[in-house]
Amino acid sequence: MISPLLANIYLHWFDKAFHRADGPAQWANAKLVRYADDFVVLARYQSQRLRGFIEDKLEGWLGLTVNREKTRVVELKEPKASLDFLGYTFRFDRDLHGGKSPVSEPGTFGQGAGSRAGGAAADDRARTVATHRCPN
Protein backbone atom coordinates (compact mmCIF):
# COMPACT_ATOMS: atom_id res chain seq x y z
CA MET A 1 0.00 0.00 0.00
CA ILE A 2 1.33 3.43 -0.89
CA SER A 3 0.35 6.75 0.62
CA PRO A 4 -2.52 8.71 -1.00
CA LEU A 5 -0.08 11.54 -1.84
CA LEU A 6 2.29 9.19 -3.67
CA ALA A 7 -0.67 7.50 -5.38
CA ASN A 8 -1.89 10.91 -6.52
CA ILE A 9 1.51 11.70 -8.03
CA TYR A 10 1.65 8.34 -9.85
CA LEU A 11 -1.96 8.50 -11.05
CA HIS A 12 -1.45 12.01 -12.42
CA TRP A 13 0.52 10.32 -15.22
CA PHE A 14 -2.27 7.78 -15.68
CA ASP A 15 -4.67 10.75 -16.12
CA LYS A 16 -2.36 12.21 -18.78
CA ALA A 17 -2.13 8.90 -20.69
CA PHE A 18 -5.90 8.33 -20.41
CA HIS A 19 -6.67 11.73 -21.97
CA ARG A 20 -4.01 11.69 -24.72
CA ALA A 21 -5.07 11.63 -28.36
CA ASP A 22 -4.48 7.85 -28.42
CA GLY A 23 -6.09 7.19 -25.01
CA PRO A 24 -9.54 5.83 -24.10
CA ALA A 25 -10.93 9.32 -23.51
CA GLN A 26 -10.73 9.63 -27.31
CA TRP A 27 -11.32 6.16 -28.80
CA ALA A 28 -13.82 4.88 -26.19
CA ASN A 29 -15.34 8.24 -25.22
CA ALA A 30 -14.56 7.12 -21.66
CA LYS A 31 -14.51 9.42 -18.64
CA LEU A 32 -12.08 9.08 -15.74
CA VAL A 33 -13.27 10.18 -12.29
CA ARG A 34 -10.49 10.05 -9.73
CA TYR A 35 -9.90 11.06 -6.13
CA ALA A 36 -6.45 10.27 -4.68
CA ASP A 37 -5.95 6.52 -5.24
CA ASP A 38 -9.59 5.69 -6.09
CA PHE A 39 -11.02 6.02 -9.56
CA VAL A 40 -13.97 5.03 -11.72
CA VAL A 41 -13.95 4.76 -15.51
CA LEU A 42 -17.28 5.63 -17.10
CA ALA A 43 -17.92 4.09 -20.50
CA ARG A 44 -20.89 2.97 -22.53
CA TYR A 45 -19.10 -0.30 -23.42
CA GLN A 46 -16.44 -2.07 -21.38
CA SER A 47 -14.21 -3.64 -24.02
CA GLN A 48 -11.15 -5.80 -23.52
CA ARG A 49 -9.16 -2.97 -25.16
CA LEU A 50 -10.28 -0.55 -22.43
CA ARG A 51 -9.53 -2.99 -19.61
CA GLY A 52 -6.19 -3.82 -21.21
CA PHE A 53 -5.24 -0.15 -21.47
CA ILE A 54 -6.00 0.44 -17.78
CA GLU A 55 -4.15 -2.66 -16.58
CA ASP A 56 -1.17 -2.05 -18.89
CA LYS A 57 -0.73 1.56 -17.81
CA LEU A 58 -1.15 0.87 -14.09
CA GLU A 59 0.78 -2.38 -13.80
CA GLY A 60 3.17 -2.32 -16.75
CA TRP A 61 4.02 1.35 -17.16
CA LEU A 62 3.63 2.65 -13.56
CA GLY A 63 4.53 -0.58 -11.74
CA LEU A 64 1.43 -0.48 -9.53
CA THR A 65 -0.71 -3.48 -8.60
CA VAL A 66 -4.45 -3.51 -9.39
CA ASN A 67 -6.44 -4.87 -6.44
CA ARG A 68 -8.51 -7.49 -8.28
CA GLU A 69 -10.74 -8.08 -5.22
CA LYS A 70 -11.95 -4.45 -5.29
CA THR A 71 -11.99 -4.05 -9.08
CA ARG A 72 -15.20 -4.82 -10.97
CA VAL A 73 -17.26 -3.90 -14.00
CA VAL A 74 -20.77 -2.76 -13.12
CA GLU A 75 -23.75 -2.88 -15.50
CA LEU A 76 -26.04 -0.38 -13.80
CA LYS A 77 -29.11 -1.33 -15.84
CA GLU A 78 -29.20 -4.73 -14.13
CA PRO A 79 -31.71 -4.87 -11.26
CA LYS A 80 -30.29 -3.73 -7.91
CA ALA A 81 -26.86 -2.97 -9.41
CA SER A 82 -25.02 -0.08 -7.80
CA LEU A 83 -21.62 1.49 -7.52
CA ASP A 84 -20.14 2.85 -4.29
CA PHE A 85 -17.59 5.63 -4.76
CA LEU A 86 -16.33 8.12 -2.17
CA GLY A 87 -19.19 7.44 0.24
CA TYR A 88 -21.94 7.76 -2.37
CA THR A 89 -24.00 5.02 -3.96
CA PHE A 90 -24.82 5.41 -7.65
CA ARG A 91 -27.54 3.42 -9.39
CA PHE A 92 -29.76 3.53 -12.47
CA ASP A 93 -33.15 4.67 -11.21
CA ARG A 94 -36.49 6.17 -12.20
CA ASP A 95 -36.48 9.91 -12.84
CA LEU A 96 -39.06 12.38 -11.53
CA HIS A 97 -41.33 11.65 -14.52
CA GLY A 98 -41.40 7.86 -14.03
CA GLY A 99 -38.95 6.98 -16.81
CA LYS A 100 -35.57 5.37 -16.47
CA SER A 101 -32.80 7.84 -15.67
CA PRO A 102 -29.04 7.20 -15.78
CA VAL A 103 -26.73 8.62 -13.15
CA SER A 104 -23.88 9.77 -15.37
CA GLU A 105 -23.20 11.44 -18.70
CA PRO A 106 -23.86 10.17 -21.34
CA GLY A 107 -25.41 7.01 -19.92
CA THR A 108 -24.16 4.73 -17.21
CA PHE A 109 -21.25 3.59 -15.11
CA GLY A 110 -19.98 0.44 -16.80
CA GLN A 111 -21.82 -0.95 -19.80
CA GLY A 112 -25.21 0.09 -21.05
CA ALA A 113 -27.09 2.72 -22.91
CA GLY A 114 -28.84 5.70 -21.46
CA SER A 115 -30.02 9.20 -22.09
CA ARG A 116 -27.97 11.49 -24.31
CA ALA A 117 -28.75 14.46 -22.05
CA GLY A 118 -26.09 17.12 -21.70
CA GLY A 119 -23.84 18.07 -18.81
CA ALA A 120 -25.91 20.16 -16.39
CA ALA A 121 -29.04 18.00 -16.67
CA ALA A 122 -27.00 14.82 -16.20
CA ASP A 123 -25.25 16.38 -13.18
CA ASP A 124 -28.65 17.27 -11.67
CA ARG A 125 -29.86 13.68 -12.17
CA ALA A 126 -26.66 12.32 -10.62
CA ARG A 127 -27.17 14.51 -7.55
CA THR A 128 -30.82 13.41 -7.35
CA VAL A 129 -30.01 9.71 -7.58
CA ALA A 130 -26.83 9.67 -5.49
CA THR A 131 -27.51 8.84 -1.87
CA HIS A 132 -24.90 9.82 0.68
CA ARG A 133 -24.23 7.04 3.13
CA CYS A 134 -23.45 8.36 6.60
CA PRO A 135 -20.95 6.43 8.74
CA ASN A 136 -22.49 4.59 11.69
PDB file of C-alpha atoms in Angstrom:
ATOM      1  CA  MET A   1       0.000   0.000   0.000  1.00  0.00           C
ATOM      2  CA  ILE A   2       1.328   3.426  -0.893  1.00  0.00           C
ATOM      3  CA  SER A   3       0.346   6.747   0.620  1.00  0.00           C
ATOM      4  CA  PRO A   4      -2.515   8.707  -0.999  1.00  0.00           C
ATOM      5  CA  LEU A   5      -0.085  11.540  -1.841  1.00  0.00           C
ATOM      6  CA  LEU A   6       2.291   9.194  -3.666  1.00  0.00           C
ATOM      7  CA  ALA A   7      -0.673   7.496  -5.376  1.00  0.00           C
ATOM      8  CA  ASN A   8      -1.890  10.905  -6.519  1.00  0.00           C
ATOM      9  CA  ILE A   9       1.512  11.700  -8.034  1.00  0.00           C
ATOM     10  CA  TYR A  10       1.646   8.343  -9.851  1.00  0.00           C
ATOM     11  CA  LEU A  11      -1.956   8.502 -11.051  1.00  0.00           C
ATOM     12  CA  HIS A  12      -1.450  12.013 -12.417  1.00  0.00           C
ATOM     13  CA  TRP A  13       0.523  10.323 -15.219  1.00  0.00           C
ATOM     14  CA  PHE A  14      -2.270   7.782 -15.681  1.00  0.00           C
ATOM     15  CA  ASP A  15      -4.665  10.746 -16.122  1.00  0.00           C
ATOM     16  CA  LYS A  16      -2.364  12.208 -18.776  1.00  0.00           C
ATOM     17  CA  ALA A  17      -2.128   8.898 -20.691  1.00  0.00           C
ATOM     18  CA  PHE A  18      -5.897   8.334 -20.411  1.00  0.00           C
ATOM     19  CA  HIS A  19      -6.669  11.735 -21.970  1.00  0.00           C
ATOM     20  CA  ARG A  20      -4.007  11.689 -24.716  1.00  0.00           C
ATOM     21  CA  ALA A  21      -5.074  11.630 -28.363  1.00  0.00           C
ATOM     22  CA  ASP A  22      -4.476   7.846 -28.417  1.00  0.00           C
ATOM     23  CA  GLY A  23      -6.095   7.185 -25.005  1.00  0.00           C
ATOM     24  CA  PRO A  24      -9.536   5.829 -24.099  1.00  0.00           C
ATOM     25  CA  ALA A  25     -10.929   9.317 -23.510  1.00  0.00           C
ATOM     26  CA  GLN A  26     -10.730   9.630 -27.311  1.00  0.00           C
ATOM     27  CA  TRP A  27     -11.324   6.164 -28.802  1.00  0.00           C
ATOM     28  CA  ALA A  28     -13.815   4.876 -26.193  1.00  0.00           C
ATOM     29  CA  ASN A  29     -15.343   8.236 -25.224  1.00  0.00           C
ATOM     30  CA  ALA A  30     -14.556   7.120 -21.657  1.00  0.00           C
ATOM     31  CA  LYS A  31     -14.512   9.424 -18.638  1.00  0.00           C
ATOM     32  CA  LEU A  32     -12.077   9.080 -15.744  1.00  0.00           C
ATOM     33  CA  VAL A  33     -13.269  10.185 -12.295  1.00  0.00           C
ATOM     34  CA  ARG A  34     -10.491  10.051  -9.729  1.00  0.00           C
ATOM     35  CA  TYR A  35      -9.898  11.063  -6.131  1.00  0.00           C
ATOM     36  CA  ALA A  36      -6.450  10.271  -4.675  1.00  0.00           C
ATOM     37  CA  ASP A  37      -5.949   6.522  -5.242  1.00  0.00           C
ATOM     38  CA  ASP A  38      -9.594   5.692  -6.089  1.00  0.00           C
ATOM     39  CA  PHE A  39     -11.025   6.020  -9.559  1.00  0.00           C
ATOM     40  CA  VAL A  40     -13.972   5.032 -11.722  1.00  0.00           C
ATOM     41  CA  VAL A  41     -13.949   4.762 -15.509  1.00  0.00           C
ATOM     42  CA  LEU A  42     -17.277   5.633 -17.100  1.00  0.00           C
ATOM     43  CA  ALA A  43     -17.923   4.095 -20.501  1.00  0.00           C
ATOM     44  CA  ARG A  44     -20.889   2.972 -22.532  1.00  0.00           C
ATOM     45  CA  TYR A  45     -19.099  -0.297 -23.425  1.00  0.00           C
ATOM     46  CA  GLN A  46     -16.443  -2.073 -21.381  1.00  0.00           C
ATOM     47  CA  SER A  47     -14.213  -3.643 -24.019  1.00  0.00           C
ATOM     48  CA  GLN A  48     -11.145  -5.798 -23.518  1.00  0.00           C
ATOM     49  CA  ARG A  49      -9.162  -2.969 -25.159  1.00  0.00           C
ATOM     50  CA  LEU A  50     -10.276  -0.546 -22.428  1.00  0.00           C
ATOM     51  CA  ARG A  51      -9.526  -2.991 -19.605  1.00  0.00           C
ATOM     52  CA  GLY A  52      -6.188  -3.825 -21.215  1.00  0.00           C
ATOM     53  CA  PHE A  53      -5.241  -0.148 -21.469  1.00  0.00           C
ATOM     54  CA  ILE A  54      -6.000   0.441 -17.784  1.00  0.00           C
ATOM     55  CA  GLU A  55      -4.145  -2.659 -16.580  1.00  0.00           C
ATOM     56  CA  ASP A  56      -1.166  -2.052 -18.891  1.00  0.00           C
ATOM     57  CA  LYS A  57      -0.728   1.562 -17.814  1.00  0.00           C
ATOM     58  CA  LEU A  58      -1.147   0.873 -14.087  1.00  0.00           C
ATOM     59  CA  GLU A  59       0.777  -2.380 -13.804  1.00  0.00           C
ATOM     60  CA  GLY A  60       3.167  -2.320 -16.752  1.00  0.00           C
ATOM     61  CA  TRP A  61       4.023   1.354 -17.155  1.00  0.00           C
ATOM     62  CA  LEU A  62       3.630   2.652 -13.563  1.00  0.00           C
ATOM     63  CA  GLY A  63       4.531  -0.576 -11.739  1.00  0.00           C
ATOM     64  CA  LEU A  64       1.432  -0.475  -9.526  1.00  0.00           C
ATOM     65  CA  THR A  65      -0.715  -3.477  -8.604  1.00  0.00           C
ATOM     66  CA  VAL A  66      -4.447  -3.514  -9.386  1.00  0.00           C
ATOM     67  CA  ASN A  67      -6.442  -4.872  -6.442  1.00  0.00           C
ATOM     68  CA  ARG A  68      -8.508  -7.488  -8.281  1.00  0.00           C
ATOM     69  CA  GLU A  69     -10.740  -8.077  -5.221  1.00  0.00           C
ATOM     70  CA  LYS A  70     -11.954  -4.454  -5.286  1.00  0.00           C
ATOM     71  CA  THR A  71     -11.992  -4.053  -9.082  1.00  0.00           C
ATOM     72  CA  ARG A  72     -15.199  -4.819 -10.969  1.00  0.00           C
ATOM     73  CA  VAL A  73     -17.255  -3.901 -14.003  1.00  0.00           C
ATOM     74  CA  VAL A  74     -20.774  -2.760 -13.122  1.00  0.00           C
ATOM     75  CA  GLU A  75     -23.752  -2.884 -15.503  1.00  0.00           C
ATOM     76  CA  LEU A  76     -26.039  -0.380 -13.795  1.00  0.00           C
ATOM     77  CA  LYS A  77     -29.109  -1.326 -15.835  1.00  0.00           C
ATOM     78  CA  GLU A  78     -29.196  -4.725 -14.130  1.00  0.00           C
ATOM     79  CA  PRO A  79     -31.707  -4.868 -11.255  1.00  0.00           C
ATOM     80  CA  LYS A  80     -30.288  -3.726  -7.910  1.00  0.00           C
ATOM     81  CA  ALA A  81     -26.859  -2.975  -9.413  1.00  0.00           C
ATOM     82  CA  SER A  82     -25.024  -0.080  -7.798  1.00  0.00           C
ATOM     83  CA  LEU A  83     -21.616   1.495  -7.518  1.00  0.00           C
ATOM     84  CA  ASP A  84     -20.141   2.853  -4.288  1.00  0.00           C
ATOM     85  CA  PHE A  85     -17.591   5.627  -4.758  1.00  0.00           C
ATOM     86  CA  LEU A  86     -16.330   8.118  -2.166  1.00  0.00           C
ATOM     87  CA  GLY A  87     -19.187   7.439   0.237  1.00  0.00           C
ATOM     88  CA  TYR A  88     -21.938   7.760  -2.372  1.00  0.00           C
ATOM     89  CA  THR A  89     -23.995   5.017  -3.962  1.00  0.00           C
ATOM     90  CA  PHE A  90     -24.821   5.409  -7.653  1.00  0.00           C
ATOM     91  CA  ARG A  91     -27.535   3.417  -9.388  1.00  0.00           C
ATOM     92  CA  PHE A  92     -29.761   3.533 -12.465  1.00  0.00           C
ATOM     93  CA  ASP A  93     -33.154   4.675 -11.209  1.00  0.00           C
ATOM     94  CA  ARG A  94     -36.491   6.165 -12.201  1.00  0.00           C
ATOM     95  CA  ASP A  95     -36.479   9.907 -12.836  1.00  0.00           C
ATOM     96  CA  LEU A  96     -39.058  12.378 -11.532  1.00  0.00           C
ATOM     97  CA  HIS A  97     -41.331  11.649 -14.517  1.00  0.00           C
ATOM     98  CA  GLY A  98     -41.403   7.864 -14.028  1.00  0.00           C
ATOM     99  CA  GLY A  99     -38.948   6.979 -16.807  1.00  0.00           C
ATOM    100  CA  LYS A 100     -35.565   5.371 -16.470  1.00  0.00           C
ATOM    101  CA  SER A 101     -32.797   7.838 -15.671  1.00  0.00           C
ATOM    102  CA  PRO A 102     -29.044   7.204 -15.777  1.00  0.00           C
ATOM    103  CA  VAL A 103     -26.731   8.622 -13.149  1.00  0.00           C
ATOM    104  CA  SER A 104     -23.880   9.771 -15.372  1.00  0.00           C
ATOM    105  CA  GLU A 105     -23.199  11.440 -18.697  1.00  0.00           C
ATOM    106  CA  PRO A 106     -23.864  10.174 -21.343  1.00  0.00           C
ATOM    107  CA  GLY A 107     -25.406   7.008 -19.918  1.00  0.00           C
ATOM    108  CA  THR A 108     -24.160   4.730 -17.207  1.00  0.00           C
ATOM    109  CA  PHE A 109     -21.254   3.587 -15.113  1.00  0.00           C
ATOM    110  CA  GLY A 110     -19.977   0.438 -16.805  1.00  0.00           C
ATOM    111  CA  GLN A 111     -21.818  -0.948 -19.798  1.00  0.00           C
ATOM    112  CA  GLY A 112     -25.215   0.085 -21.053  1.00  0.00           C
ATOM    113  CA  ALA A 113     -27.094   2.723 -22.907  1.00  0.00           C
ATOM    114  CA  GLY A 114     -28.840   5.699 -21.459  1.00  0.00           C
ATOM    115  CA  SER A 115     -30.022   9.200 -22.090  1.00  0.00           C
ATOM    116  CA  ARG A 116     -27.973  11.490 -24.310  1.00  0.00           C
ATOM    117  CA  ALA A 117     -28.755  14.464 -22.053  1.00  0.00           C
ATOM    118  CA  GLY A 118     -26.088  17.118 -21.698  1.00  0.00           C
ATOM    119  CA  GLY A 119     -23.838  18.068 -18.813  1.00  0.00           C
ATOM    120  CA  ALA A 120     -25.909  20.162 -16.391  1.00  0.00           C
ATOM    121  CA  ALA A 121     -29.037  18.000 -16.672  1.00  0.00           C
ATOM    122  CA  ALA A 122     -26.997  14.819 -16.201  1.00  0.00           C
ATOM    123  CA  ASP A 123     -25.250  16.380 -13.183  1.00  0.00           C
ATOM    124  CA  ASP A 124     -28.647  17.268 -11.667  1.00  0.00           C
ATOM    125  CA  ARG A 125     -29.859  13.682 -12.170  1.00  0.00           C
ATOM    126  CA  ALA A 126     -26.658  12.322 -10.620  1.00  0.00           C
ATOM    127  CA  ARG A 127     -27.170  14.515  -7.555  1.00  0.00           C
ATOM    128  CA  THR A 128     -30.815  13.415  -7.348  1.00  0.00           C
ATOM    129  CA  VAL A 129     -30.014   9.710  -7.584  1.00  0.00           C
ATOM    130  CA  ALA A 130     -26.829   9.667  -5.487  1.00  0.00           C
ATOM    131  CA  THR A 131     -27.512   8.838  -1.873  1.00  0.00           C
ATOM    132  CA  HIS A 132     -24.903   9.822   0.680  1.00  0.00           C
ATOM    133  CA  ARG A 133     -24.226   7.040   3.129  1.00  0.00           C
ATOM    134  CA  CYS A 134     -23.454   8.361   6.605  1.00  0.00           C
ATOM    135  CA  PRO A 135     -20.948   6.427   8.740  1.00  0.00           C
ATOM    136  CA  ASN A 136     -22.487   4.589  11.689  1.00  0.00           C
TER     137      ASN A 136
END
